[in-house]
Amino acid sequence: MKILIGLPKLENQNRQLEEVLRGEPEVDLVLFPEGYLNEDLKLASTLMRSCGTMLVSGYRKPKDRLVIIGRNGEVVLDRAKYEQHGSVELEGVRMTSLLCDELVKQGLIGDGHTLDLIFHPIGVGMFSEEQFSEWIGLAKNIAKQHGAIMIGTSHADGAYRDSEISIPIAYCINQNGEEIFVKKNDVRMVILDTNTGSFHEYALVEGA
């Protein structure tokens, strides 16, 4: 499976999502951060159906929710933050997701299925170097515990509450808890091939 891991800027429309979908038609799934979709879930579903791509991201209604959308635009998982996680199987791949600080507040609440992929949409960047290290460490533990690839990403901008620091973060950890890549203050997007573990980075198209 080819997965695009994006670090978009906060925006009110889904323009950056549409740009990467049009520019990278070969990807199977796009991971965008928590809250990126705002409240426009219908538009996201239409985009995924139009482009034939799956999506893992988050939106607000009015509180934060996780969403997974299939290639046909169908919402296959939609849950509120801190609820039972659940998992879905798409195209033979069993996946689930943590939503931002669920990583530290409750960890991964499994549903008994063996997992292939664990996604981690994060809202804004890390507010300290210590938080960055802590979250990567926890992700490694979860990936190893569940024998699954774990992938996380945040927005390229924004800050948590009154923090003056926002460190963009994106990472991929393999089934053994080892780093495939860890990005800090690097907002280039990544396309990952989960079959080979290979990846390449690129900047979002000009104007985004």
Coordinates of N, CA and C in Angstrom, one line a residue:
M1 N 0.8 -1.2 0.0 CA 0.0 0.0 0.0 C 0.9 1.2 0.0
K2 N 0.5 2.2 -0.8 CA 1.2 3.5 -0.9 C 0.4 4.5 -0.1
I3 N 1.1 5.1 0.9 CA 0.4 6.0 1.9 C 1.1 7.4 1.8
L4 N 0.3 8.4 1.6 CA 0.8 9.8 1.6 C 0.6 10.4 3.0
I5 N 1.7 10.8 3.6 CA 1.6 11.4 5.0 C 1.8 12.9 4.8
G6 N 0.8 13.6 5.1 CA 0.8 15.1 4.8 C 1.0 15.9 6.1
L7 N 1.7 17.0 6.0 CA 1.8 18.0 7.0 C 1.2 19.4 6.5
P8 N -0.1 19.5 6.3 CA -0.7 20.7 5.7 C -0.7 21.8 6.7
K9 N -0.9 23.0 6.2 CA -1.2 24.1 7.0 C -2.7 24.1 7.4
L10 N -3.0 24.7 8.6 CA -4.4 24.9 9.0 C -5.1 25.7 8.0
E11 N -6.3 25.3 7.6 CA -7.1 26.1 6.6 C -8.6 25.8 6.8
N12 N -9.4 26.6 6.3 CA -10.8 26.4 6.4 C -11.4 25.6 5.3
Q13 N -10.7 25.4 4.3 CA -11.2 24.6 3.2 C -10.2 23.4 3.0
N14 N -10.6 22.4 2.2 CA -9.7 21.3 2.0 C -8.9 21.4 0.7
R15 N -8.4 22.6 0.5 CA -7.7 22.8 -0.8 C -6.4 22.0 -0.8
Q16 N -5.6 21.9 0.3 CA -4.4 21.2 0.2 C -4.6 19.7 0.0
L17 N -5.6 19.2 0.6 CA -6.0 17.8 0.4 C -6.3 17.5 -1.0
E18 N -7.1 18.4 -1.6 CA -7.4 18.2 -3.1 C -6.2 18.3 -3.9
E19 N -5.3 19.2 -3.6 CA -4.0 19.3 -4.4 C -3.2 18.1 -4.4
V20 N -3.0 17.5 -3.2 CA -2.2 16.3 -3.1 C -2.9 15.1 -3.8
L21 N -4.2 15.0 -3.7 CA -4.9 14.0 -4.4 C -4.8 14.0 -5.9
R22 N -4.9 15.3 -6.4 CA -4.8 15.4 -7.9 C -3.3 15.2 -8.3
G23 N -2.4 15.6 -7.4 CA -1.0 15.5 -7.8 C -0.3 14.2 -7.6
E24 N -0.9 13.3 -6.8 CA -0.4 12.0 -6.5 C -1.5 10.9 -6.7
P25 N -1.9 10.7 -7.9 CA -3.1 9.8 -8.1 C -2.7 8.3 -7.8
E26 N -1.4 8.0 -7.7 CA -1.0 6.6 -7.5 C -1.2 6.2 -6.0
V27 N -1.3 7.1 -5.1 CA -1.4 6.7 -3.7 C -2.7 6.0 -3.3
D28 N -2.6 5.1 -2.4 CA -3.8 4.3 -2.0 C -4.5 5.0 -0.9
L29 N -3.8 5.7 0.0 CA -4.4 6.3 1.2 C -3.6 7.5 1.6
V30 N -4.4 8.5 2.1 CA -3.8 9.8 2.6 C -4.0 9.9 4.1
L31 N -3.0 10.2 4.8 CA -3.1 10.5 6.2 C -2.9 12.0 6.4
F32 N -3.9 12.7 7.0 CA -3.8 14.1 7.3 C -4.1 14.3 8.8
P33 N -3.8 15.5 9.4 CA -3.8 15.6 10.8 C -5.2 15.7 11.4
E34 N -5.3 15.6 12.7 CA -6.5 15.8 13.5 C -7.1 17.2 13.2
G35 N -8.4 17.2 13.0 CA -9.1 18.5 12.8 C -8.9 19.2 11.5
Y36 N -8.1 18.6 10.6 CA -7.9 19.3 9.3 C -9.1 19.5 8.5
L37 N -10.1 18.5 8.6 CA -11.3 18.6 7.7 C -12.3 19.6 8.3
N38 N -12.0 20.2 9.4 CA -13.0 21.1 10.1 C -14.3 20.4 10.2
E39 N -15.4 20.9 9.6 CA -16.7 20.2 9.7 C -17.2 19.7 8.4
D40 N -16.3 19.8 7.4 CA -16.7 19.5 6.0 C -16.5 18.1 5.6
L41 N -17.1 17.1 6.3 CA -16.9 15.7 6.0 C -17.5 15.3 4.6
K42 N -18.6 16.0 4.2 CA -19.2 15.7 2.9 C -18.2 16.0 1.8
L43 N -17.5 17.1 1.9 CA -16.6 17.5 0.8 C -15.5 16.4 0.8
A44 N -15.0 16.0 1.9 CA -13.9 15.0 1.9 C -14.3 13.7 1.3
S45 N -15.5 13.3 1.6 CA -16.1 12.0 1.0 C -16.2 12.2 -0.5
T46 N -16.6 13.3 -1.0 CA -16.7 13.5 -2.4 C -15.3 13.5 -3.1
L47 N -14.3 14.1 -2.4 CA -13.0 14.1 -3.0 C -12.4 12.7 -3.0
M48 N -12.6 11.9 -2.0 CA -12.1 10.5 -2.0 C -12.8 9.7 -3.1
R49 N -14.1 9.8 -3.2 CA -14.8 9.1 -4.3 C -14.3 9.5 -5.6
S50 N -14.1 10.8 -5.8 CA -13.6 11.3 -7.1 C -12.2 10.8 -7.5
C51 N -11.4 10.7 -6.5 CA -10.0 10.4 -6.7 C -9.7 8.9 -6.5
G52 N -10.6 8.2 -5.9 CA -10.4 6.7 -5.7 C -9.4 6.5 -4.7
T53 N -9.3 7.3 -3.6 CA -8.3 7.2 -2.6 C -8.9 7.1 -1.2
M54 N -8.3 6.4 -0.3 CA -8.7 6.3 1.1 C -8.1 7.4 1.9
L55 N -8.8 7.8 3.0 CA -8.4 8.9 3.9 C -8.5 8.6 5.3
V56 N -7.5 8.9 6.1 CA -7.5 8.9 7.6 C -7.2 10.3 8.0
S57 N -8.1 10.9 8.8 CA -7.9 12.3 9.3 C -8.9 12.6 10.4
G58 N -9.2 13.8 10.7 CA -10.1 14.2 11.8 C -10.8 15.4 11.4
Y59 N -12.0 15.6 12.1 CA -12.8 16.8 11.9 C -13.5 17.1 13.3
R60 N -14.2 18.2 13.3 CA -14.9 18.6 14.5 C -16.4 18.7 14.3
K61 N -17.1 18.2 15.3 CA -18.6 18.2 15.2 C -19.3 18.3 16.6
P62 N -19.1 19.3 17.4 CA -18.1 20.3 17.3 C -16.8 19.9 17.9
K63 N -16.8 18.8 18.6 CA -15.5 18.3 19.2 C -14.8 17.4 18.2
D64 N -13.5 17.1 18.6 CA -12.7 16.3 17.7 C -13.1 14.9 17.5
R65 N -13.1 14.5 16.2 CA -13.5 13.1 15.8 C -12.5 12.6 14.8
L66 N -12.3 11.3 14.9 CA -11.5 10.6 13.9 C -12.4 10.1 12.8
V67 N -11.9 10.1 11.5 CA -12.7 9.5 10.4 C -11.7 8.8 9.5
I68 N -12.2 7.6 9.0 CA -11.6 6.9 7.9 C -12.6 6.7 6.8
I69 N -12.2 7.1 5.6 CA -13.1 7.1 4.4 C -12.5 6.2 3.4
G70 N -13.3 5.3 2.8 CA -12.9 4.4 1.8 C -12.8 5.0 0.4
R71 N -12.3 4.3 -0.6 CA -12.1 4.8 -1.9 C -13.4 5.3 -2.6
N72 N -14.5 4.7 -2.2 CA -15.8 5.0 -2.7 C -16.5 6.2 -2.0
G73 N -15.8 6.8 -1.1 CA -16.3 7.9 -0.4 C -17.1 7.6 0.8
E74 N -17.2 6.3 1.1 CA -18.0 5.8 2.3 C -17.2 6.0 3.6
V75 N -17.8 6.6 4.6 CA -17.2 6.7 5.9 C -17.3 5.3 6.6
V76 N -16.1 4.7 6.8 CA -16.1 3.4 7.4 C -15.8 3.4 8.9
L77 N -15.3 4.5 9.4 CA -15.1 4.6 10.8 C -15.2 6.1 11.2
D78 N -16.0 6.4 12.2 CA -16.2 7.8 12.6 C -16.5 7.7 14.1
R79 N -15.6 8.2 14.9 CA -15.7 8.1 16.4 C -15.2 9.4 17.0
A80 N -15.7 9.7 18.2 CA -15.3 10.8 19.0 C -14.0 10.5 19.7
K81 N -13.2 11.5 20.0 CA -12.0 11.4 20.7 C -12.2 10.7 22.1
Y82 N -11.4 9.8 22.5 CA -11.4 9.1 23.8 C -12.4 8.0 23.8
E83 N -13.1 7.7 22.7 CA -14.0 6.6 22.6 C -13.2 5.3 22.3
Q84 N -13.9 4.1 22.4 CA -13.3 2.9 22.0 C -12.8 3.0 20.6
H85 N -11.6 2.5 20.3 CA -11.0 2.8 19.0 C -11.6 2.0 17.9
G86 N -11.8 0.7 18.0 CA -12.3 -0.1 16.9 C -11.2 -0.2 15.8
S87 N -11.5 -1.0 14.8 CA -10.6 -1.1 13.7 C -11.5 -1.5 12.5
V88 N -10.9 -1.3 11.3 CA -11.6 -1.7 10.0 C -10.6 -2.4 9.1
E89 N -11.1 -3.2 8.2 CA -10.3 -3.8 7.2 C -10.7 -3.2 5.9
L90 N -9.7 -2.7 5.2 CA -9.8 -2.1 3.9 C -8.8 -2.8 3.0
E91 N -9.3 -3.4 1.9 CA -8.4 -4.1 0.9 C -7.5 -5.0 1.5
G92 N -7.9 -5.8 2.5 CA -7.1 -6.8 3.2 C -6.2 -6.3 4.2
V93 N -6.3 -5.0 4.6 CA -5.4 -4.4 5.6 C -6.2 -4.0 6.8
R94 N -5.9 -4.5 7.9 CA -6.6 -4.1 9.2 C -6.0 -2.9 9.8
M95 N -6.7 -1.8 10.0 CA -6.2 -0.6 10.5 C -7.0 0.0 11.6
T96 N -6.4 0.8 12.4 CA -7.1 1.6 13.5 C -6.3 2.9 13.6
S97 N -6.8 3.7 14.6 CA -6.1 5.0 14.8 C -6.3 5.5 16.2
L98 N -5.2 6.1 16.6 CA -5.2 7.0 17.8 C -5.4 8.4 17.4
L99 N -6.0 9.3 18.2 CA -6.3 10.6 17.8 C -5.5 11.5 18.8
C100 N -4.4 12.1 18.3 CA -3.6 13.1 19.0 C -3.2 12.6 20.4
D101 N -3.7 13.3 21.5 CA -3.2 13.0 22.8 C -3.8 11.7 23.4
E102 N -4.6 11.0 22.7 CA -5.0 9.7 23.1 C -3.8 8.8 23.3
L103 N -2.7 9.1 22.6 CA -1.5 8.4 22.7 C -1.0 8.4 24.2
V104 N -1.1 9.5 24.9 CA -0.6 9.6 26.2 C -1.7 9.4 27.3
K105 N -2.9 9.7 26.9 CA -4.0 9.7 27.9 C -4.6 8.3 28.1
Q106 N -4.6 7.5 27.0 CA -5.2 6.2 27.2 C -4.5 5.1 26.4
G107 N -3.6 5.4 25.5 CA -2.9 4.4 24.7 C -3.9 3.8 23.7
L108 N -3.5 2.7 23.1 CA -4.4 2.1 22.1 C -5.3 1.1 22.7
I109 N -6.6 1.3 22.6 CA -7.6 0.3 23.1 C -8.0 -0.6 21.9
G110 N -7.4 -1.8 21.9 CA -7.7 -2.7 20.8 C -9.1 -3.3 20.9
D111 N -9.4 -4.0 19.7 CA -10.7 -4.6 19.7 C -10.6 -6.1 19.5
G112 N -9.3 -6.6 19.7 CA -9.1 -8.1 19.6 C -8.6 -8.5 18.2
H113 N -8.6 -7.6 17.2 CA -8.1 -8.0 15.9 C -6.6 -7.8 15.8
T114 N -5.9 -8.6 15.0 CA -4.5 -8.4 14.7 C -4.4 -7.2 13.7
L115 N -3.6 -6.2 14.1 CA -3.5 -5.0 13.3 C -2.3 -5.0 12.3
D116 N -2.5 -4.3 11.2 CA -1.4 -4.1 10.2 C -0.9 -2.7 10.3
L117 N -1.9 -1.7 10.5 CA -1.5 -0.3 10.5 C -2.2 0.4 11.6
I118 N -1.5 1.3 12.3 CA -2.0 2.2 13.3 C -1.7 3.6 12.9
F119 N -2.7 4.4 12.7 CA -2.5 5.8 12.3 C -2.7 6.7 13.5
H120 N -2.0 7.9 13.4 CA -2.0 8.8 14.6 C -2.1 10.2 14.0
P121 N -3.3 10.7 13.7 CA -3.5 12.1 13.3 C -3.3 13.0 14.5
I122 N -2.4 13.9 14.5 CA -2.0 14.8 15.6 C -2.5 16.2 15.1
G123 N -3.0 17.0 16.1 CA -3.4 18.4 15.8 C -2.3 19.3 15.4
V124 N -1.8 20.1 16.3 CA -0.7 21.0 16.1 C 0.6 20.3 16.4
G125 N 1.7 21.1 16.2 CA 3.0 20.5 16.5 C 3.3 20.3 18.0
M126 N 4.4 19.7 18.3 CA 4.8 19.5 19.7 C 5.2 20.8 20.4
F127 N 4.9 21.0 21.7 CA 5.2 22.2 22.3 C 6.6 22.2 23.0
S128 N 7.3 21.1 22.9 CA 8.6 21.1 23.5 C 9.4 19.9 22.9
E129 N 10.7 19.9 23.0 CA 11.6 18.8 22.6 C 11.3 17.6 23.4
E130 N 11.0 17.8 24.7 CA 10.7 16.7 25.6 C 9.4 16.0 25.2
Q131 N 8.4 16.7 24.8 CA 7.1 16.1 24.3 C 7.4 15.3 23.0
F132 N 8.2 15.9 22.1 CA 8.5 15.2 20.9 C 9.1 13.9 21.2
S133 N 10.1 13.8 22.0 CA 10.8 12.6 22.4 C 9.8 11.6 23.0
E134 N 9.0 12.1 23.9 CA 8.0 11.2 24.6 C 7.1 10.6 23.7
W135 N 6.5 11.3 22.7 CA 5.5 10.8 21.8 C 6.1 9.8 20.9
I136 N 7.3 10.1 20.4 CA 8.0 9.1 19.5 C 8.3 7.8 20.3
G137 N 8.7 7.9 21.5 CA 8.9 6.7 22.4 C 7.7 5.9 22.6
L138 N 6.6 6.6 22.9 CA 5.3 5.9 23.1 C 4.9 5.2 21.8
A139 N 5.0 5.9 20.7 CA 4.7 5.3 19.4 C 5.5 4.0 19.1
K140 N 6.8 4.0 19.4 CA 7.6 2.8 19.2 C 7.1 1.7 20.1
N141 N 6.7 2.0 21.3 CA 6.2 0.9 22.2 C 4.9 0.3 21.7
I142 N 4.0 1.2 21.2 CA 2.7 0.7 20.7 C 2.9 -0.2 19.5
A143 N 3.7 0.3 18.5 CA 4.0 -0.4 17.3 C 4.6 -1.8 17.6
K144 N 5.5 -1.9 18.5 CA 6.1 -3.1 18.8 C 5.1 -4.0 19.6
Q145 N 4.4 -3.5 20.5 CA 3.4 -4.3 21.2 C 2.4 -4.9 20.3
H146 N 1.9 -4.2 19.3 CA 0.9 -4.7 18.5 C 1.4 -5.3 17.1
G147 N 2.7 -5.2 16.9 CA 3.3 -5.8 15.7 C 2.7 -5.2 14.5
A148 N 2.6 -3.8 14.5 CA 2.0 -3.1 13.4 C 2.8 -1.9 13.1
I149 N 2.7 -1.4 11.8 CA 3.3 -0.2 11.4 C 2.5 1.0 12.0
M150 N 3.2 1.9 12.6 CA 2.5 3.1 13.2 C 3.0 4.4 12.5
I151 N 2.0 5.2 12.1 CA 2.3 6.4 11.3 C 1.6 7.6 11.9
G152 N 2.3 8.7 12.2 CA 1.6 9.9 12.7 C 2.0 11.1 12.0
T153 N 1.2 12.1 12.0 CA 1.5 13.4 11.4 C 0.7 14.5 12.1
S154 N 1.3 15.8 12.0 CA 0.6 16.9 12.6 C 0.5 18.0 11.5
H155 N -0.2 19.1 11.8 CA -0.2 20.2 10.9 C 1.2 20.8 10.8
A156 N 1.5 21.6 9.8 CA 2.7 22.3 9.6 C 2.8 23.5 10.5
D157 N 1.7 24.0 11.0 CA 1.7 25.2 11.8 C 0.7 25.1 12.9
G158 N 0.6 26.1 13.7 CA -0.3 26.1 14.9 C 0.5 25.9 16.2
A159 N -0.1 26.2 17.3 CA 0.5 26.0 18.6 C -0.6 25.5 19.6
Y160 N -0.1 24.8 20.6 CA -1.0 24.2 21.6 C -1.3 25.3 22.6
R161 N -2.6 25.7 22.8 CA -3.0 26.6 23.8 C -2.1 27.9 23.8
D162 N -1.5 28.2 24.9 CA -0.7 29.4 25.0 C 0.8 29.2 24.7
S163 N 1.2 28.0 24.2 CA 2.6 27.7 23.9 C 3.1 28.6 22.8
E164 N 4.3 29.1 22.9 CA 4.9 29.8 21.8 C 5.7 28.9 20.8
I165 N 5.7 27.6 21.2 CA 6.5 26.7 20.4 C 5.6 25.7 19.7
S166 N 5.8 25.4 18.4 CA 5.1 24.4 17.7 C 6.1 23.7 16.8
I167 N 6.4 22.5 17.1 CA 7.4 21.6 16.4 C 6.6 20.7 15.5
P168 N 6.5 20.9 14.2 CA 5.8 19.9 13.3 C 6.4 18.5 13.5
I169 N 5.6 17.5 13.4 CA 6.1 16.1 13.6 C 5.4 15.2 12.7
A170 N 6.2 14.3 12.1 CA 5.6 13.2 11.3 C 6.6 12.0 11.6
Y171 N 6.0 10.8 11.6 CA 6.9 9.6 11.9 C 6.3 8.4 11.3
C172 N 7.1 7.4 11.1 CA 6.7 6.0 10.8 C 7.6 5.0 11.5
I173 N 6.9 4.2 12.3 CA 7.6 3.2 13.1 C 7.2 1.8 12.6
N174 N 8.2 0.9 12.4 CA 7.8 -0.5 11.9 C 7.3 -1.4 13.0
Q175 N 7.0 -2.6 12.6 CA 6.4 -3.6 13.5 C 7.3 -4.0 14.7
N176 N 8.6 -3.7 14.5 CA 9.5 -4.0 15.6 C 9.8 -2.9 16.5
G177 N 9.1 -1.7 16.3 CA 9.4 -0.6 17.1 C 10.6 0.3 16.6
E178 N 11.0 0.0 15.4 CA 12.2 0.7 14.8 C 11.7 1.9 13.9
E179 N 12.5 2.9 13.9 CA 12.2 4.1 13.0 C 12.3 3.8 11.5
I180 N 11.3 4.0 10.8 CA 11.4 4.1 9.3 C 11.8 5.5 8.9
F181 N 11.1 6.5 9.5 CA 11.5 7.9 9.5 C 10.9 8.6 10.6
V182 N 11.5 9.7 11.1 CA 11.0 10.6 12.1 C 11.4 12.0 11.6
K183 N 10.4 12.9 11.5 CA 10.5 14.2 10.9 C 10.2 15.2 12.0
K184 N 11.1 16.2 12.2 CA 11.0 17.3 13.2 C 11.3 18.6 12.5
N185 N 10.4 19.5 12.5 CA 10.5 20.8 11.8 C 10.8 20.6 10.4
D186 N 10.3 19.6 9.8 CA 10.4 19.3 8.3 C 9.0 19.0 7.8
V187 N 8.5 20.0 7.1 CA 7.0 19.9 6.7 C 6.9 19.3 5.3
R188 N 7.9 18.7 4.7 CA 7.8 18.0 3.5 C 6.9 16.8 3.7
M189 N 6.0 16.5 2.7 CA 5.2 15.3 2.8 C 6.0 14.1 2.4
V190 N 5.4 12.9 2.7 CA 6.1 11.7 2.5 C 5.2 10.7 1.8
I191 N 5.7 10.0 0.8 CA 4.9 8.8 0.3 C 5.7 7.6 0.7
L192 N 5.0 6.7 1.4 CA 5.5 5.5 2.0 C 5.0 4.3 1.3
D193 N 5.8 3.3 0.9 CA 5.3 2.0 0.4 C 5.5 1.0 1.6
T194 N 4.3 0.6 2.1 CA 4.4 -0.3 3.3 C 4.9 -1.7 2.9
N195 N 4.8 -2.0 1.7 CA 5.3 -3.4 1.3 C 6.8 -3.5 1.4
T196 N 7.5 -2.4 1.0 CA 9.0 -2.4 1.0 C 9.6 -1.6 2.1
G197 N 8.8 -0.7 2.7 CA 9.4 0.2 3.7 C 10.1 1.4 3.1
S198 N 10.1 1.5 1.8 CA 10.8 2.7 1.2 C 9.9 3.9 1.2
F199 N 10.5 5.1 1.1 CA 9.7 6.3 1.1 C 10.5 7.4 0.4
H200 N 9.7 8.4 0.0 CA 10.4 9.6 -0.5 C 9.6 10.8 0.0
E201 N 10.3 12.0 0.1 CA 9.8 13.2 0.6 C 9.7 14.2 -0.5
Y202 N 8.7 15.1 -0.4 CA 8.6 16.2 -1.3 C 7.8 17.3 -0.7
A203 N 8.0 18.5 -1.2 CA 7.3 19.7 -0.7 C 5.9 19.7 -1.3
L204 N 4.9 20.3 -0.6 CA 3.6 20.5 -1.1 C 3.7 21.4 -2.3
V205 N 2.8 21.3 -3.2 CA 2.8 22.1 -4.4 C 2.8 23.6 -4.1
E206 N 3.4 24.4 -4.9 CA 3.5 25.8 -4.7 C 2.1 26.4 -4.6
G207 N 2.0 27.3 -3.6 CA 0.7 27.9 -3.4 C -0.1 27.4 -2.2
A208 N 0.4 26.2 -1.7 CA -0.3 25.6 -0.6 C 0.1 26.2 0.7

